């Protein structure tokens, strides 16, 4: 029995080194790490979306807290509602993270090759450009799944008679495409793309910067440095992207009123209306919850991707 077990090991590592698998690995690693993170963070995401949709169009009103929102969801007797839209969240990760990390690696590959030819190293600005372009492109591709996620999470806020009760992400996508047209799946694409770019900028720029500083100034272990750097990166990623995330949630949730008009015309219109009706600080409402949603997600993704990268060397 023992000898059979050992015979398979070289085969597995040979398989990992075939050109096709080498090309696919960054995509698969990226997608897997994102999906692991999403499953852990989904309830926090649900709470964040509900906080952003509370008190729409009103300046004051009761201030929702993560605890009050969770209590409301649990009070309706459905603890599993915290996992509403998990299928959409996973599909979004599968599309978005896979594309983002894949595009990033591809762009970096060609940039490194070009830098090498000129006898240079890839600098910070090139890395940032690659990260921003990869994030923006991936967000465009992931927008329909993202929109389905917001619709599934906000469905429970509607009066029972008006609820769509989507069964799954596929059900949500087909029903939205049928009733509002395929173009509706790209609602809120502008803030989605800007949010992705702001988030990537914050994450990538500050992650490498924080890591370099920690290496220089502390005697910590490599793991402690990576964790701390990703927490710092998570803070800046949250800070830069939350206003766009907020607008994205509002734009993707909106559907036509009785007069056939949408509450917000565009990203700019939404920023203006919310600032006027609800106050500028409203964009940062739920910062704590958002940070808890972004930072661990960034940490888990970066650490799992690091580990998978090391595993599949």
Short mmCIF file of C-alpha atoms in Angstrom, two decimals:
data_model
loop_
_atom_site.label_atom_id
_atom_site.label_comp_id
_atom_site.label_asym_id
_atom_site.label_seq_id
_atom_site.Cartn_x
_atom_site.Cartn_y
_atom_site.Cartn_z
CA UNK A 1 0.00 0.00 0.00
CA UNK A 2 2.77 2.40 1.08
CA UNK A 3 4.66 2.24 -2.21
CA UNK A 4 1.56 3.05 -4.26
CA UNK A 5 1.03 6.27 -2.34
CA UNK A 6 4.53 7.55 -3.03
CA UNK A 7 4.43 6.76 -6.74
CA UNK A 8 1.73 9.39 -7.29
CA UNK A 9 3.67 12.33 -5.88
CA UNK A 10 5.98 13.10 -8.83
CA UNK A 11 3.00 12.79 -11.18
CA UNK A 12 1.14 15.51 -9.29
CA UNK A 13 4.07 17.90 -9.35
CA UNK A 14 4.69 17.18 -13.07
CA UNK A 15 1.04 17.99 -13.75
CA UNK A 16 1.47 21.35 -11.97
CA UNK A 17 4.36 22.19 -14.27
CA UNK A 18 2.65 21.68 -17.65
CA UNK A 19 2.48 25.02 -19.55
CA UNK A 20 -1.33 25.09 -19.63
CA UNK A 21 -1.60 24.55 -15.88
CA UNK A 22 1.13 27.14 -15.20
CA UNK A 23 -0.89 29.71 -17.18
CA UNK A 24 -4.16 28.81 -15.45
CA UNK A 25 -2.83 28.65 -11.87
CA UNK A 26 -2.88 32.38 -11.04
CA UNK A 27 -6.52 32.51 -12.18
CA UNK A 28 -7.53 29.39 -10.23
CA UNK A 29 -5.58 30.47 -7.11
CA UNK A 30 -7.12 33.94 -7.31
CA UNK A 31 -10.65 32.62 -7.73
CA UNK A 32 -10.31 30.06 -4.92
CA UNK A 33 -8.83 32.50 -2.42
CA UNK A 34 -11.58 35.02 -3.22
CA UNK A 35 -14.33 32.41 -2.81
CA UNK A 36 -12.99 31.17 0.54
CA UNK A 37 -12.92 34.78 1.76
CA UNK A 38 -16.46 35.49 0.46
CA UNK A 39 -18.01 32.53 2.28
CA UNK A 40 -16.55 33.79 5.56
CA UNK A 41 -17.52 37.44 4.99
CA UNK A 42 -20.99 37.11 3.36
CA UNK A 43 -23.05 37.95 6.52
CA UNK A 44 -20.99 41.13 7.04
CA UNK A 45 -21.62 42.12 3.42
CA UNK A 46 -25.37 41.65 3.87
CA UNK A 47 -25.33 43.90 6.97
CA UNK A 48 -23.27 46.56 5.14
CA UNK A 49 -25.76 46.71 2.24
CA UNK A 50 -28.73 47.05 4.63
CA UNK A 51 -26.96 49.88 6.53
CA UNK A 52 -26.33 51.72 3.23
CA UNK A 53 -29.97 51.41 2.17
CA UNK A 54 -31.41 52.57 5.51
CA UNK A 55 -32.98 56.04 5.65
CA UNK A 56 -32.80 56.72 1.92
CA UNK A 57 -33.74 60.32 1.12
CA UNK A 58 -33.90 61.39 4.78
CA UNK A 59 -31.26 63.40 6.66
CA UNK A 60 -31.95 62.21 10.23
CA UNK A 61 -33.82 59.08 11.16
CA UNK A 62 -32.78 56.22 13.40
CA UNK A 63 -29.13 55.35 12.85
CA UNK A 64 -28.75 51.67 12.01
CA UNK A 65 -25.93 49.82 13.75
CA UNK A 66 -24.52 46.45 12.71
CA UNK A 67 -26.18 45.00 15.83
CA UNK A 68 -29.64 46.48 15.15
CA UNK A 69 -29.51 45.33 11.50
CA UNK A 70 -28.48 41.79 12.53
CA UNK A 71 -31.21 41.78 15.18
CA UNK A 72 -33.85 42.76 12.58
CA UNK A 73 -32.74 40.01 10.19
CA UNK A 74 -32.68 37.39 12.96
CA UNK A 75 -36.01 38.65 14.41
CA UNK A 76 -37.74 37.77 11.15
CA UNK A 77 -36.83 34.22 12.13
CA UNK A 78 -34.37 33.51 9.33
CA UNK A 79 -30.75 33.33 10.44
CA UNK A 80 -29.90 32.03 6.96
CA UNK A 81 -31.03 35.37 5.51
CA UNK A 82 -27.57 36.61 6.47
CA UNK A 83 -26.37 34.34 3.66
CA UNK A 84 -28.86 35.74 1.12
CA UNK A 85 -27.15 36.11 -2.22
CA UNK A 86 -24.23 33.82 -1.37
CA UNK A 87 -24.58 32.21 -4.82
CA UNK A 88 -24.29 35.68 -6.39
CA UNK A 89 -21.36 36.56 -4.10
CA UNK A 90 -19.51 33.41 -5.12
CA UNK A 91 -20.22 33.94 -8.82
CA UNK A 92 -19.00 37.53 -8.52
CA UNK A 93 -15.80 36.34 -6.84
CA UNK A 94 -15.30 33.59 -9.39
CA UNK A 95 -15.60 36.13 -12.22
CA UNK A 96 -14.12 39.23 -10.58
CA UNK A 97 -11.19 37.89 -8.54
CA UNK A 98 -10.22 35.39 -11.21
CA UNK A 99 -10.23 38.08 -13.90
CA UNK A 100 -8.55 40.68 -11.67
CA UNK A 101 -5.66 38.48 -10.58
CA UNK A 102 -5.38 36.90 -14.02
CA UNK A 103 -5.28 40.27 -15.84
CA UNK A 104 -2.87 41.66 -13.23
CA UNK A 105 -0.45 38.75 -13.66
CA UNK A 106 -0.72 38.98 -17.44
CA UNK A 107 -0.08 42.77 -17.47
CA UNK A 108 2.78 42.38 -14.99
CA UNK A 109 4.29 39.62 -17.11
CA UNK A 110 4.47 41.81 -20.20
CA UNK A 111 5.65 44.84 -18.17
CA UNK A 112 8.46 42.81 -16.54
CA UNK A 113 9.50 41.46 -19.92
CA UNK A 114 9.63 45.02 -21.29
CA UNK A 115 11.54 46.31 -18.23
CA UNK A 116 14.00 43.43 -18.48
CA UNK A 117 14.67 44.19 -22.14
CA UNK A 118 15.52 47.78 -21.12
CA UNK A 119 17.60 46.56 -18.17
CA UNK A 120 15.19 48.06 -15.62
CA UNK A 121 12.97 46.86 -12.78
CA UNK A 122 9.17 47.21 -12.75
CA UNK A 123 8.47 50.34 -10.67
CA UNK A 124 5.61 51.24 -8.35
CA UNK A 125 3.77 53.34 -10.95
CA UNK A 126 3.71 50.44 -13.43
CA UNK A 127 2.50 48.05 -10.76
CA UNK A 128 -0.24 50.52 -9.80
CA UNK A 129 -1.30 50.98 -13.44
CA UNK A 130 -1.48 47.22 -13.92
CA UNK A 131 -3.52 46.89 -10.72
CA UNK A 132 -5.95 49.66 -11.60
CA UNK A 133 -6.51 48.44 -15.17
CA UNK A 134 -6.96 44.85 -13.98
CA UNK A 135 -9.44 45.95 -11.30
CA UNK A 136 -11.46 48.11 -13.67
CA UNK A 137 -11.72 45.44 -16.39
CA UNK A 138 -12.62 42.73 -13.88
CA UNK A 139 -15.31 44.94 -12.29
CA UNK A 140 -16.98 45.44 -15.69
CA UNK A 141 -17.11 41.67 -16.17
CA UNK A 142 -18.35 41.07 -12.64
CA UNK A 143 -21.04 43.80 -12.62
CA UNK A 144 -24.07 41.58 -13.46
CA UNK A 145 -23.27 39.19 -10.59
CA UNK A 146 -22.71 42.20 -8.34
CA UNK A 147 -26.04 43.74 -9.31
CA UNK A 148 -27.81 40.41 -8.69
CA UNK A 149 -26.18 40.28 -5.24
CA UNK A 150 -27.49 43.74 -4.24
CA UNK A 151 -30.98 42.95 -5.59
CA UNK A 152 -31.08 39.68 -3.64
CA UNK A 153 -29.88 41.38 -0.45
CA UNK A 154 -32.30 44.32 -0.70
CA UNK A 155 -35.30 42.18 -1.70
CA UNK A 156 -36.17 41.52 1.95
CA UNK A 157 -36.59 45.28 2.58
CA UNK A 158 -39.58 45.47 0.21
CA UNK A 159 -43.22 44.93 1.23
CA UNK A 160 -44.01 41.19 1.01
CA UNK A 161 -46.29 41.66 -2.01
CA UNK A 162 -43.53 43.36 -4.04
CA UNK A 163 -40.75 40.89 -3.25
CA UNK A 164 -39.19 38.96 -6.10
CA UNK A 165 -37.93 36.10 -3.88
CA UNK A 166 -35.09 35.16 -6.21
CA UNK A 167 -34.13 31.49 -5.85
CA UNK A 168 -30.53 31.85 -6.99
CA UNK A 169 -28.19 34.15 -8.86
CA UNK A 170 -29.22 32.59 -12.21
CA UNK A 171 -32.90 33.19 -11.38
CA UNK A 172 -32.10 36.83 -10.44
CA UNK A 173 -30.06 37.48 -13.61
CA UNK A 174 -32.65 35.99 -15.97
CA UNK A 175 -35.59 37.77 -14.30
CA UNK A 176 -33.79 41.18 -14.31
CA UNK A 177 -32.77 40.73 -17.96
CA UNK A 178 -36.36 39.78 -18.91
CA UNK A 179 -38.13 42.58 -17.05
CA UNK A 180 -35.60 45.43 -17.44
CA UNK A 181 -33.48 44.42 -20.44
CA UNK A 182 -29.95 43.01 -20.58
CA UNK A 183 -28.46 46.53 -20.31
CA UNK A 184 -29.92 46.79 -16.78
CA UNK A 185 -27.40 44.17 -15.65
CA UNK A 186 -24.74 46.85 -16.09
CA UNK A 187 -26.54 49.41 -13.88
CA UNK A 188 -24.10 51.10 -11.54
CA UNK A 189 -21.15 49.96 -13.67
CA UNK A 190 -19.47 53.40 -13.41
CA UNK A 191 -19.21 53.48 -9.58
CA UNK A 192 -18.48 49.73 -9.60
CA UNK A 193 -15.44 50.28 -11.82
CA UNK A 194 -14.31 53.38 -9.87
CA UNK A 195 -14.81 51.54 -6.57
CA UNK A 196 -12.74 48.59 -7.81
CA UNK A 197 -9.97 50.92 -8.95
CA UNK A 198 -10.00 52.90 -5.68
CA UNK A 199 -10.02 49.68 -3.68
CA UNK A 200 -7.21 48.14 -5.71
CA UNK A 201 -5.22 51.34 -5.53
CA UNK A 202 -5.56 51.46 -1.74
CA UNK A 203 -4.88 47.75 -1.34
CA UNK A 204 -1.92 47.33 -3.70
CA UNK A 205 -0.23 50.68 -3.11
CA UNK A 206 -0.40 50.62 0.67
CA UNK A 207 0.19 46.87 1.01
CA UNK A 208 3.60 46.99 -0.68
CA UNK A 209 4.45 50.32 1.01
CA UNK A 210 3.45 49.12 4.51
CA UNK A 211 5.30 45.85 3.99
CA UNK A 212 8.49 47.68 2.99
CA UNK A 213 8.25 50.05 5.99
CA UNK A 214 7.62 47.19 8.45
CA UNK A 215 10.55 45.23 7.07
CA UNK A 216 12.79 48.24 7.63
CA UNK A 217 11.54 49.31 11.06
CA UNK A 218 10.52 46.10 12.87
CA UNK A 219 12.00 42.74 13.77
CA UNK A 220 8.65 40.96 13.27
CA UNK A 221 8.20 37.61 11.55
CA UNK A 222 7.27 37.63 7.86
CA UNK A 223 3.71 36.46 8.71
CA UNK A 224 3.17 39.25 11.24
CA UNK A 225 4.41 41.77 8.66
CA UNK A 226 2.06 40.42 5.96
CA UNK A 227 -0.93 40.48 8.34
CA UNK A 228 -0.25 43.99 9.61
CA UNK A 229 0.44 45.31 6.10
CA UNK A 230 -2.84 43.84 4.83
CA UNK A 231 -4.75 45.40 7.75
CA UNK A 232 -3.21 48.80 6.92
CA UNK A 233 -3.95 48.25 3.22
CA UNK A 234 -7.52 47.29 4.14
CA UNK A 235 -8.02 50.58 5.98
CA UNK A 236 -6.89 52.71 3.02
CA UNK A 237 -8.78 50.51 0.56
CA UNK A 238 -11.94 51.09 2.64
CA UNK A 239 -11.32 54.80 3.02
CA UNK A 240 -10.85 55.43 -0.73
CA UNK A 241 -13.60 53.14 -1.98
CA UNK A 242 -16.50 53.42 0.51
CA UNK A 243 -18.19 56.50 -1.04
CA UNK A 244 -18.22 54.72 -4.44
CA UNK A 245 -19.39 51.49 -2.83
CA UNK A 246 -22.25 53.41 -1.21
CA UNK A 247 -23.33 54.97 -4.53
CA UNK A 248 -22.99 51.60 -6.26
CA UNK A 249 -25.34 49.97 -3.71
CA UNK A 250 -27.95 52.73 -4.18
CA UNK A 251 -27.76 52.65 -8.00
CA UNK A 252 -27.94 48.86 -8.25
CA UNK A 253 -30.85 48.58 -5.84
CA UNK A 254 -33.02 51.25 -7.47
CA UNK A 255 -35.94 50.28 -9.68
CA UNK A 256 -38.42 52.56 -11.46
CA UNK A 257 -40.99 54.31 -9.31
CA UNK A 258 -44.76 54.46 -10.09
CA UNK A 259 -44.02 57.42 -12.42
CA UNK A 260 -41.59 55.24 -14.40
CA UNK A 261 -38.61 57.33 -13.25
CA UNK A 262 -35.48 56.12 -11.45
CA UNK A 263 -34.56 57.92 -8.18
CA UNK A 264 -30.97 58.51 -9.40
CA UNK A 265 -29.93 59.26 -12.97
CA UNK A 266 -26.21 58.56 -12.67
CA UNK A 267 -23.26 58.27 -10.32
CA UNK A 268 -22.84 62.07 -10.16
CA UNK A 269 -26.58 62.61 -9.63
CA UNK A 270 -26.58 60.07 -6.80
CA UNK A 271 -23.60 61.76 -5.10
CA UNK A 272 -25.33 65.15 -5.38
CA UNK A 273 -28.75 63.96 -4.13
CA UNK A 274 -27.41 61.99 -1.18
CA UNK A 275 -25.14 64.89 -0.13
CA UNK A 276 -28.08 67.31 -0.33
CA UNK A 277 -30.82 65.14 1.23
CA UNK A 278 -28.87 63.01 3.68
CA UNK A 279 -25.63 64.89 4.31
CA UNK A 280 -22.05 64.24 3.18
CA UNK A 281 -21.21 62.00 6.14
CA UNK A 282 -23.82 59.52 4.91
CA UNK A 283 -21.30 58.19 2.37
CA UNK A 284 -19.12 57.00 5.25
CA UNK A 285 -21.98 55.47 7.19
CA UNK A 286 -21.09 51.89 8.09
CA UNK A 287 -17.33 52.46 7.74
CA UNK A 288 -16.64 50.01 10.58
CA UNK A 289 -18.76 47.29 9.00
CA UNK A 290 -17.24 48.00 5.59
CA UNK A 291 -13.72 47.79 7.02
CA UNK A 292 -14.61 44.45 8.65
CA UNK A 293 -15.89 43.36 5.24
CA UNK A 294 -12.84 44.60 3.26
CA UNK A 295 -9.83 44.06 5.54
CA UNK A 296 -10.31 40.37 6.42
CA UNK A 297 -11.37 39.71 2.82
CA UNK A 298 -8.14 41.33 1.65
CA UNK A 299 -6.15 39.49 4.33
CA UNK A 300 -7.65 36.07 3.58
CA UNK A 301 -7.29 36.61 -0.17
CA UNK A 302 -3.68 37.80 0.06
CA UNK A 303 -2.67 35.08 2.51
CA UNK A 304 -4.44 32.23 0.68
CA UNK A 305 -3.05 33.47 -2.65
CA UNK A 306 0.44 33.68 -1.08
CA UNK A 307 0.12 30.18 0.33
CA UNK A 308 -1.30 28.68 -2.89
CA UNK A 309 1.47 30.40 -4.82
CA UNK A 310 4.04 28.81 -2.50
CA UNK A 311 2.25 25.44 -2.64
CA UNK A 312 2.10 25.31 -6.44
CA UNK A 313 5.60 26.69 -7.09
#
